[in-house]
């Protein structure tokens, strides 16, 4: 049987490994890597819709960009159903928890705009019903291409399958607001190949999604990060010395951790427009550690590559654990080797008293971290919860060498622009 890394051959690079030894260093509730408590009396963006993954409009270099003074975010969005008999429980009450938990199956891409970088106004759906080829419109990245306001929205078309796609449209502004026009033709880009990246046929619980295109600050080429799992039939992966790392005596048993096979994928564009892509071996693998490294993204700072990705407690392998939140790795060059930030990888996790308070963190180049509120306990025991489906307070972190520190907290959904583009 081939080891996990032998699958990727000798060129052009070997994936870096997030090892079990690294993950053993994860410390929940370390104040420098823990998100401040979110209060249960948070405001909600909308009583009509739930929102979760938030995707600020940006350029290919990663800068959060406003247009004509308007900030724009895209969100995964689903209707709330307070009056739908399907979500009324036996006591006649709205079962918001069930409605929220079902949201992934009806996720659609919406956009919002704001003059202040917060207090978002609902713009509407990006694509009309019927434009996207599958049921679910899952996460991705909106890229402002030029001063004409052209926008490439990269996202994941899910069910059936999971295909990384893009759709081009345009952002139009007036004194009163913003609209997204012309997002009418969705172009499929690629799907998992079964050789480097696991397919649905190899594992019904596979992940292949969340494109994040970028221009490499050093070689100037167009690349894309995405979430994947390492190819191979479910259960066939090996958790050997490389995946385990240097563990203390008594920590050699890997249990059933061969089922956890997350990786951060990368592809390179063969053309300037990003219509033709070639998948490359993953930048990072987490075989034996964790099954999901979602929404991978970069911050380019101090000549280094800071790679961030979100993950969950429930996706950790046997014998290792950590909070829901954002994890990070740093390298001196795009293809690594990557080492975990703070030794463990943990950058910003939920406090253990509120393990599901936030998720889907996006670290922006200005050190601000946006996320959404999932659920916050409303009583001491944590049995009563309030569902969010709205923007969480933004957190400020400082990134220094191989370490990060929580340093600030801002308003709910605060996503200020880093540059403004005046449209022609
Ligand atoms: C993260 C995530 C993404 C996916 C979406 C589905 O919160 O799991 O990876 O695109 O949510 O709703």
Coordinates of C-alpha atoms and ligand atoms in Angstrom, one line a residue:
X1 CA 0.0 0.0 0.0
X2 CA 1.3 3.5 -0.9
X3 CA 1.8 5.9 2.0
X4 CA -0.4 9.0 1.8
X5 CA 2.4 11.2 0.5
X6 CA 3.8 8.7 -2.0
X7 CA 0.5 9.3 -3.9
X8 CA 1.8 12.7 -4.9
X9 CA 5.0 11.6 -6.5
X10 CA 8.2 13.6 -6.2
X11 CA 7.3 16.8 -8.0
X12 CA 6.4 19.6 -7.9
X13 CA 6.2 19.5 -4.1
X14 CA 5.4 17.3 -1.1
X15 CA 2.4 18.2 1.0
X16 CA 3.2 19.4 4.5
X17 CA 1.7 17.3 7.3
X18 CA -0.4 18.5 10.2
X19 CA 0.6 15.7 12.6
X20 CA -1.0 14.1 15.6
X21 CA 1.9 15.4 17.6
X22 CA 1.1 18.9 16.5
X23 CA -2.5 18.5 17.4
X24 CA -1.7 17.2 20.9
X25 CA -0.4 20.8 21.5
X26 CA -3.9 22.3 20.9
X27 CA -5.0 23.9 24.2
X28 CA -8.6 25.0 24.4
X29 CA -9.2 28.2 26.4
X30 CA -5.7 29.6 26.0
X31 CA -6.8 33.3 26.1
X32 CA -4.4 34.2 23.3
X33 CA -6.1 31.8 20.9
X34 CA -9.7 31.9 22.2
X35 CA -12.6 34.0 20.8
X36 CA -14.1 36.2 23.5
X37 CA -17.5 35.0 24.7
X38 CA -20.4 36.0 22.5
X39 CA -23.3 37.3 24.5
X40 CA -26.7 35.6 24.0
X41 CA -28.4 38.9 23.4
X42 CA -26.7 39.4 20.0
X43 CA -28.6 41.3 17.2
X44 CA -29.6 39.4 14.1
X45 CA -29.0 40.7 10.6
X46 CA -32.3 39.5 9.3
X47 CA -35.5 37.8 10.6
X48 CA -36.2 36.4 7.2
X49 CA -33.0 34.6 6.5
X50 CA -30.2 32.7 8.2
X51 CA -26.7 33.6 7.1
X52 CA -23.5 31.7 7.7
X53 CA -20.2 31.6 5.7
X54 CA -19.3 35.2 4.9
X55 CA -17.3 36.1 1.8
X56 CA -16.1 39.7 1.6
X57 CA -15.6 41.1 -1.9
X58 CA -11.8 41.3 -2.5
X59 CA -9.2 41.5 -5.2
X60 CA -6.9 38.7 -6.4
X61 CA -4.2 39.9 -4.0
X62 CA -6.5 39.4 -1.0
X63 CA -7.4 43.0 -0.2
X64 CA -10.9 43.6 1.0
X65 CA -12.3 46.0 -1.5
X66 CA -15.2 48.5 -1.4
X67 CA -16.7 49.9 -4.6
X68 CA -17.6 53.6 -4.9
X69 CA -17.5 53.7 -1.1
X70 CA -19.8 50.6 -0.7
X71 CA -18.6 47.6 1.2
X72 CA -19.9 44.3 -0.2
X73 CA -20.1 40.8 1.3
X74 CA -21.5 37.6 0.0
X75 CA -23.1 35.1 2.4
X76 CA -24.4 31.5 2.3
X77 CA -28.0 32.1 3.0
X78 CA -31.3 30.2 3.6
X79 CA -34.8 31.3 4.4
X80 CA -36.0 31.0 8.0
X81 CA -39.3 29.1 8.3
X82 CA -41.1 30.4 11.5
X83 CA -44.5 29.7 10.1
X84 CA -43.8 26.5 8.1
X85 CA -45.8 23.6 9.5
X86 CA -42.7 21.4 8.8
X87 CA -40.8 23.3 11.5
X88 CA -43.5 23.6 14.1
X89 CA -43.0 21.1 17.0
X90 CA -45.7 19.2 18.9
X91 CA -46.2 22.1 21.3
X92 CA -46.9 24.5 18.4
X93 CA -43.5 26.2 18.7
X94 CA -41.1 27.1 15.9
X95 CA -38.2 24.5 16.0
X96 CA -35.5 27.0 14.9
X97 CA -32.8 24.5 15.7
X98 CA -34.1 22.0 13.2
X99 CA -34.6 24.7 10.6
X100 CA -31.0 25.9 11.2
X101 CA -29.5 22.4 11.0
X102 CA -31.3 21.8 7.7
X103 CA -29.9 24.9 6.1
X104 CA -27.0 23.4 4.1
X105 CA -29.5 21.6 1.8
X106 CA -31.0 24.9 0.6
X107 CA -27.9 27.2 0.8
X108 CA -28.0 30.0 -1.8
X109 CA -25.5 32.8 -2.4
X110 CA -26.8 36.3 -1.4
X111 CA -25.0 39.7 -1.2
X112 CA -25.2 42.6 1.2
X113 CA -23.9 46.1 1.1
X114 CA -22.9 48.8 3.6
X115 CA -21.4 52.3 3.8
X116 CA -19.8 51.6 7.2
X117 CA -18.4 48.1 6.9
X118 CA -21.2 46.9 9.2
X119 CA -25.0 47.3 9.5
X120 CA -25.4 45.3 6.3
X121 CA -28.3 45.8 4.0
X122 CA -29.7 42.9 2.1
X123 CA -29.1 43.1 -1.6
X124 CA -30.6 39.8 -2.7
X125 CA -29.7 36.6 -4.5
X126 CA -26.6 36.7 -6.7
X127 CA -28.0 34.2 -9.3
X128 CA -31.6 33.9 -10.2
X129 CA -33.3 30.5 -9.5
X130 CA -32.3 28.0 -12.1
X131 CA -28.9 29.6 -13.0
X132 CA -26.8 27.4 -10.7
X133 CA -26.6 23.8 -12.0
X134 CA -27.1 22.0 -8.6
X135 CA -29.4 22.4 -5.6
X136 CA -26.8 23.9 -3.2
X137 CA -24.7 27.0 -3.7
X138 CA -21.8 26.4 -1.3
X139 CA -18.9 28.6 -0.3
X140 CA -16.4 30.3 -2.4
X141 CA -15.0 33.8 -3.1
X142 CA -16.2 36.9 -5.0
X143 CA -13.3 38.6 -6.8
X144 CA -13.5 42.2 -8.1
X145 CA -11.6 42.0 -11.4
X146 CA -11.4 45.6 -12.6
X147 CA -12.6 49.2 -12.5
X148 CA -15.5 48.2 -14.8
X149 CA -16.9 46.4 -11.8
X150 CA -16.6 42.9 -13.2
X151 CA -16.8 40.2 -10.6
X152 CA -15.9 36.5 -10.8
X153 CA -17.7 34.5 -8.2
X154 CA -16.0 31.2 -7.6
X155 CA -18.1 28.8 -5.5
X156 CA -19.1 25.2 -5.1
X157 CA -22.0 23.6 -6.9
X158 CA -23.2 20.8 -4.7
X159 CA -25.8 18.0 -5.0
X160 CA -25.5 16.2 -7.2
X161 CA -21.7 16.0 -6.8
X162 CA -19.4 18.8 -5.8
X163 CA -17.9 20.9 -8.6
X164 CA -15.8 24.0 -8.3
X165 CA -17.4 26.6 -10.6
X166 CA -17.4 30.2 -11.4
X167 CA -19.9 32.7 -12.7
X168 CA -19.0 36.2 -14.0
X169 CA -21.2 39.3 -13.4
X170 CA -20.9 42.9 -12.5
X171 CA -21.3 45.1 -9.4
X172 CA -23.3 48.3 -10.0
X173 CA -23.6 51.1 -7.5
X174 CA -25.9 54.1 -7.0
X175 CA -26.2 56.6 -4.3
X176 CA -28.7 54.4 -2.6
X177 CA -27.1 50.9 -2.9
X178 CA -25.5 48.1 -4.8
X179 CA -26.7 45.5 -7.2
X180 CA -25.2 42.4 -8.7
X181 CA -26.1 42.0 -12.3
X182 CA -25.5 39.4 -15.1
X183 CA -24.5 36.4 -13.0
X184 CA -26.2 34.1 -15.6
X185 CA -23.7 31.6 -17.0
X186 CA -22.0 29.1 -14.6
X187 CA -18.8 27.6 -15.8
X188 CA -17.7 24.2 -14.2
X189 CA -14.0 24.3 -13.5
X190 CA -13.0 21.0 -11.9
X191 CA -14.0 18.2 -9.5
X192 CA -12.1 15.7 -7.4
X193 CA -9.9 13.4 -9.5
X194 CA -9.7 10.3 -7.2
X195 CA -5.9 10.3 -7.6
X196 CA -4.9 13.2 -5.4
X197 CA -8.3 14.2 -4.1
X198 CA -10.9 11.9 -2.8
X199 CA -14.1 11.4 -4.8
X200 CA -17.7 10.7 -3.7
X201 CA -17.3 7.1 -5.1
X202 CA -14.3 6.6 -2.8
X203 CA -16.0 8.1 0.3
X204 CA -19.6 9.3 0.5
X205 CA -18.5 11.7 3.3
X206 CA -15.8 13.3 1.0
X207 CA -15.2 17.1 1.0
X208 CA -14.3 19.0 -2.2
X209 CA -15.3 22.7 -2.0
X210 CA -14.6 26.3 -1.0
X211 CA -12.4 27.8 -3.8
X212 CA -10.2 30.7 -2.8
X213 CA -8.3 32.1 -5.9
X214 CA -5.3 34.3 -5.5
X215 CA -2.3 35.8 -7.2
X216 CA 0.9 34.6 -5.8
X217 CA 2.8 37.7 -4.6
X218 CA 6.1 36.1 -5.7
X219 CA 5.6 34.4 -9.0
X220 CA 2.6 36.4 -10.1
X221 CA 0.6 33.4 -11.2
X222 CA -3.0 32.7 -10.5
X223 CA -3.7 29.8 -8.1
X224 CA -6.6 28.5 -6.1
X225 CA -6.9 26.9 -2.7
X226 CA -9.8 24.6 -1.9
X227 CA -10.9 22.0 0.7
X228 CA -10.4 18.3 -0.1
X229 CA -9.7 14.9 1.3
X230 CA -6.7 12.8 0.4
X231 CA -7.6 10.3 -2.4
X232 CA -8.2 6.7 -1.7
X233 CA -11.1 4.4 -0.6
X234 CA -12.5 5.3 2.8
X235 CA -10.5 3.3 5.4
X236 CA -7.5 2.6 3.2
X237 CA -5.3 5.4 4.4
X238 CA -2.3 4.8 6.6
X239 CA -1.5 6.7 9.8
X240 CA 2.2 5.9 10.1
X241 CA 5.3 7.6 11.7
X242 CA 5.0 10.7 9.4
X243 CA 1.4 11.3 10.3
X244 CA 1.9 10.6 14.0
X245 CA 5.0 12.8 14.5
X246 CA 7.0 12.8 17.7
X247 CA 4.6 11.8 20.4
X248 CA 5.3 10.9 24.0
X249 CA 5.3 7.3 25.2
X250 CA 1.7 6.0 25.4
X251 CA 0.4 8.1 22.5
X252 CA 1.3 5.7 19.7
X253 CA -2.2 4.2 19.4
X254 CA -4.0 5.9 16.5
X255 CA -7.3 4.1 16.9
X256 CA -9.6 4.6 13.9
X257 CA -7.9 7.8 12.9
X258 CA -7.4 6.5 9.3
X259 CA -10.9 7.7 8.5
X260 CA -9.9 11.3 9.0
X261 CA -8.1 12.5 5.8
X262 CA -8.5 16.3 5.3
X263 CA -6.3 18.3 3.0
X264 CA -5.9 21.8 1.7
X265 CA -5.8 21.5 -2.1
X266 CA -4.2 23.8 -4.6
X267 CA -4.7 24.3 -8.3
X268 CA -2.9 26.6 -10.8
X269 CA -4.5 28.4 -13.7
X270 CA -3.3 27.7 -17.2
X271 CA -4.7 30.9 -18.5
X272 CA -4.9 34.6 -17.3
X273 CA -8.7 34.5 -16.9
X274 CA -8.9 31.5 -14.6
X275 CA -11.1 29.4 -16.9
X276 CA -8.6 26.5 -17.2
X277 CA -7.1 24.9 -14.1
X278 CA -4.7 22.1 -13.2
X279 CA -5.0 20.5 -9.8
X280 CA -1.7 20.1 -8.0
X281 CA -0.9 17.9 -4.9
X282 CA -2.3 19.4 -1.7
X283 CA -0.3 22.0 0.3
X284 CA -1.2 20.4 3.6
X285 CA -2.6 17.0 4.7
X286 CA -4.2 16.1 8.0
X287 CA -4.5 12.3 7.6
X288 CA -5.0 10.7 11.1
X289 CA -5.7 14.2 12.6
X290 CA -8.8 15.7 11.2
X291 CA -11.4 15.1 8.4
X292 CA -12.2 18.7 7.4
X293 CA -9.9 21.6 6.6
X294 CA -12.6 24.0 5.3
X295 CA -12.5 27.4 3.5
X296 CA -8.6 27.5 3.3
X297 CA -7.3 31.0 2.7
X298 CA -4.1 33.0 2.8
X299 CA -2.7 36.2 4.4
X300 CA 0.5 37.3 2.8
X301 CA 2.5 39.1 5.4
X302 CA 6.2 39.9 6.1
X303 CA 7.2 37.9 3.0
X304 CA 5.5 34.8 4.5
X305 CA 2.5 32.7 3.5
X306 CA 0.0 32.4 6.3
X307 CA -2.4 29.6 5.5
X308 CA -5.7 29.5 7.5
X309 CA -8.4 26.9 7.5
X310 CA -11.5 26.3 9.6
X311 CA -12.2 23.0 11.4
X312 CA -14.5 21.3 14.0
X313 CA -14.2 19.3 17.2
X314 CA -16.4 16.6 15.7
X315 CA -14.1 16.1 12.7
X316 CA -10.9 15.4 14.8
X317 CA -9.6 11.8 14.8
X318 CA -9.5 9.4 17.7
X319 CA -7.1 10.6 20.4
X320 CA -6.8 14.2 19.3
X321 CA -9.1 17.1 19.8
X322 CA -9.5 20.8 19.6
X323 CA -12.2 23.6 19.5
X324 CA -14.2 24.6 16.5
X325 CA -12.4 27.6 15.0
X326 CA -9.7 28.7 12.6
X327 CA -6.3 27.0 12.4
X328 CA -3.1 28.3 10.7
X329 CA 0.2 27.3 9.2
X330 CA 3.1 29.4 7.9
X331 CA 5.7 28.9 5.2
X332 CA 8.4 31.0 3.5
X333 CA 7.3 29.9 0.1
X334 CA 4.0 29.0 -1.5
X335 CA 4.7 25.2 -1.6
X336 CA 6.0 25.0 1.9
X337 CA 7.1 23.4 4.1
X338 CA 4.3 24.7 6.3
X339 CA 4.6 24.6 10.1
X340 CA 1.6 25.0 12.5
X341 CA 1.2 28.4 14.0
X342 CA 1.5 28.5 17.8
X343 CA 3.0 25.0 17.6
X344 CA -0.4 23.4 17.4
X345 CA -2.1 25.2 14.5
X346 CA -4.9 26.7 16.7
X347 CA -5.3 30.4 16.0
X348 CA -8.9 31.3 17.2
X349 CA -11.1 28.7 18.8
X350 CA -14.4 28.8 20.6
X351 CA -14.3 28.8 24.4
X352 CA -15.2 25.4 25.9
X353 CA -18.1 27.0 27.8
X354 CA -19.7 28.0 24.4
X355 CA -18.3 25.4 22.0
X356 CA -20.6 26.3 19.1
X357 CA -20.8 30.0 19.5
X358 CA -19.1 30.9 16.1
X359 CA -17.7 29.2 13.0
X360 CA -16.4 29.8 9.5
X361 CA -13.7 32.3 10.4
X362 CA -12.0 34.3 7.7
X363 CA -8.8 36.0 8.6
X364 CA -8.3 39.2 6.6
X365 CA -5.0 40.7 5.7
X366 CA -5.6 43.5 8.2
X367 CA -5.7 41.0 11.1
X368 CA -9.5 41.2 11.5
X369 CA -11.3 37.8 11.7
X370 CA -15.0 37.6 10.7
X371 CA -17.2 34.6 11.5
X372 CA -20.9 33.8 12.0
X373 CA -22.9 33.0 15.2
X374 CA -24.0 29.4 15.3
X375 CA -25.5 28.9 18.8
X376 CA -25.0 30.5 22.2
X377 CA -26.1 28.9 25.5
X378 CA -28.8 30.9 27.4
X379 CA -28.6 29.0 30.7
X380 CA -25.8 27.8 32.9
X381 CA -26.1 24.1 32.0
X382 CA -25.9 24.9 28.2
X383 CA -29.0 22.9 27.5
X384 CA -30.9 26.0 26.3
X385 CA -29.4 27.7 23.3
X386 CA -30.1 30.6 21.0
X387 CA -29.5 30.0 17.3
X388 CA -27.6 32.7 15.5
X389 CA -27.5 32.6 11.7
X390 CA -26.0 36.1 11.8
X391 CA -22.7 37.9 11.9
X392 CA -20.5 37.4 15.0
X393 CA -18.4 40.2 16.6
X394 CA -15.2 40.6 14.5
X395 CA -12.0 39.7 16.4
X396 CA -8.6 41.3 15.9
X397 CA -5.5 39.1 16.0
X398 CA -1.8 40.0 15.7
X399 CA 0.3 37.7 13.5
X400 CA 4.0 37.7 14.5
X401 CA 6.4 35.1 13.0
X402 CA 5.1 31.7 14.0
X403 CA 2.7 33.0 16.6
X404 CA -0.7 34.7 16.8
X405 CA -2.4 36.7 19.6
X406 CA -6.0 37.8 20.1
X407 CA -5.7 41.6 20.6
X408 CA -9.1 43.2 20.0
X409 CA -12.8 42.8 19.6
X410 CA -15.0 44.9 17.2
X411 CA -18.7 45.2 16.4
X412 CA -20.9 42.5 14.9
X413 CA -20.0 41.8 11.3
X414 CA -17.4 44.5 11.1
X415 CA -15.6 44.1 7.7
X416 CA -14.0 47.4 6.8
X417 CA -12.5 47.8 3.3
X418 CA -8.7 47.9 2.8
X419 CA -9.1 49.7 -0.4
X420 CA -11.8 51.5 -2.4
X421 CA -12.2 51.1 -6.2
X422 CA -14.0 53.9 -8.1
X423 CA -15.9 52.3 -10.9
X424 CA -15.6 53.7 -14.4
Ligands
LIG1 C1 -18.3 25.9 6.3 C2 -19.0 25.0 5.3 C3 -18.3 25.1 3.9 C4 -19.4 24.8 3.0 C5 -20.6 25.3 3.6 C6 -21.8 24.5 3.5 O1 -19.2 26.4 7.2 O2 -19.1 23.7 5.7 O3 -17.2 24.3 3.8 O4 -19.1 25.4 1.7 O5 -20.3 25.5 5.0 O6 -22.9 25.1 4.1

